[in-house]
């Protein structure tokens, strides 16, 4: 599956557009990871080996996520170092986590950005980080097609949890909502114009 994205990246870098097969016909959106394809095209433009660098980026995102999980356990949840280390290593050696960390696909980047969005919406003790949540939330909806659904879930979870905690400021949620809606509307409008389809072909 990674090579499908890589082919789109290569053709885009060559100036042929985001298409799998070259030609003048309406292109087919055979990927569901827009930002990942764009990132791959940068490596193609720089004439760097995409089959080396994209799996490396996946592994890097997985590693950062492990560090963030360990930090959450130790610094915020006050779990002792041994238990935190065991939990983090268990996640790192969990077969699906290990496999997707080296796949060359966007899975680990998606998981990392989802955690960062969740952290800035829900976990910050002093309230929602509107700017950070908006940035990572927008990245989330652009990395994978289902990112928009996760943004809705995370926003609802954040609103309910903050309301229960007595943190009832509406402005951070308005900033988040407006950023996501405007950003996604622009992206969706371009997608529909370019591919003449509501959803990617592989969804």
mmCIF file of N, CA and C in Angstrom, residues 18 35-36 50 58-59 68 87 89 114 121 129-130 133 135 144-145 155 163 166 186 196:
data_model
loop_
_atom_site.group_PDB
_atom_site.id
_atom_site.type_symbol
_atom_site.label_atom_id
_atom_site.label_comp_id
_atom_site.label_asym_id
_atom_site.label_seq_id
_atom_site.Cartn_x
_atom_site.Cartn_y
_atom_site.Cartn_z
ATOM 1 N N UNK A 18 -1.494 15.127 -8.758
ATOM 2 C CA UNK A 18 -1.717 14.025 -7.817
ATOM 3 C C UNK A 18 -2.552 12.957 -8.503
ATOM 4 N N UNK A 35 -1.599 14.400 3.305
ATOM 5 C CA UNK A 35 -0.357 15.029 3.762
ATOM 6 C C UNK A 35 0.837 14.098 3.629
ATOM 7 N N UNK A 36 0.608 12.802 3.808
ATOM 8 C CA UNK A 36 1.694 11.834 3.682
ATOM 9 C C UNK A 36 2.200 11.786 2.245
ATOM 10 N N UNK A 50 12.754 7.642 -1.462
ATOM 11 C CA UNK A 50 11.508 7.685 -0.704
ATOM 12 C C UNK A 50 11.270 6.393 0.062
ATOM 13 N N UNK A 58 8.193 7.218 9.611
ATOM 14 C CA UNK A 58 7.223 6.424 10.375
ATOM 15 C C UNK A 58 7.814 5.985 11.705
ATOM 16 N N UNK A 59 9.039 5.466 11.660
ATOM 17 C CA UNK A 59 9.708 5.006 12.878
ATOM 18 C C UNK A 59 9.963 6.161 13.835
ATOM 19 N N UNK A 68 6.305 10.327 24.472
ATOM 20 C CA UNK A 68 5.182 11.099 25.001
ATOM 21 C C UNK A 68 4.325 10.265 25.947
ATOM 22 N N UNK A 87 5.315 -0.328 30.734
ATOM 23 C CA UNK A 87 4.148 -0.018 29.897
ATOM 24 C C UNK A 87 4.575 0.520 28.531
ATOM 25 N N UNK A 89 7.531 0.066 26.993
ATOM 26 C CA UNK A 89 8.176 -1.003 26.227
ATOM 27 C C UNK A 89 7.149 -1.995 25.690
ATOM 28 N N UNK A 114 -2.825 12.505 16.547
ATOM 29 C CA UNK A 114 -4.047 12.306 17.320
ATOM 30 C C UNK A 114 -3.774 12.478 18.809
ATOM 31 N N UNK A 121 -6.378 19.243 23.837
ATOM 32 C CA UNK A 121 -7.802 19.449 24.077
ATOM 33 C C UNK A 121 -8.233 18.996 25.467
ATOM 34 N N UNK A 129 -5.626 24.225 24.971
ATOM 35 C CA UNK A 129 -4.652 25.002 24.201
ATOM 36 C C UNK A 129 -5.237 25.183 22.805
ATOM 37 N N UNK A 130 -5.936 26.290 22.595
ATOM 38 C CA UNK A 130 -6.697 26.482 21.360
ATOM 39 C C UNK A 130 -5.809 26.475 20.122
ATOM 40 N N UNK A 133 -4.154 22.879 19.681
ATOM 41 C CA UNK A 133 -5.190 21.920 19.300
ATOM 42 C C UNK A 133 -5.656 22.161 17.869
ATOM 43 N N UNK A 135 -3.912 23.522 15.359
ATOM 44 C CA UNK A 135 -2.860 23.122 14.419
ATOM 45 C C UNK A 135 -2.830 21.611 14.258
ATOM 46 N N UNK A 144 -5.201 11.670 7.257
ATOM 47 C CA UNK A 144 -6.023 10.547 6.823
ATOM 48 C C UNK A 144 -7.463 11.000 6.660
ATOM 49 N N UNK A 145 -8.172 10.336 5.781
ATOM 50 C CA UNK A 145 -9.526 10.748 5.440
ATOM 51 C C UNK A 145 -10.461 10.664 6.638
ATOM 52 N N UNK A 155 -13.170 16.511 20.097
ATOM 53 C CA UNK A 155 -13.756 17.790 20.500
ATOM 54 C C UNK A 155 -14.922 17.579 21.457
ATOM 55 N N UNK A 163 -16.347 20.711 30.762
ATOM 56 C CA UNK A 163 -17.570 21.204 31.383
ATOM 57 C C UNK A 163 -17.753 20.579 32.766
ATOM 58 N N UNK A 166 -15.601 22.065 35.340
ATOM 59 C CA UNK A 166 -15.876 23.463 35.654
ATOM 60 C C UNK A 166 -15.135 24.458 34.783
ATOM 61 N N UNK A 186 -11.730 24.154 2.718
ATOM 62 C CA UNK A 186 -10.837 24.489 1.602
ATOM 63 C C UNK A 186 -10.280 23.219 0.972
ATOM 64 N N UNK A 196 -13.428 15.213 -8.610
ATOM 65 C CA UNK A 196 -14.854 15.101 -8.930
ATOM 66 C C UNK A 196 -15.500 13.923 -8.202
#
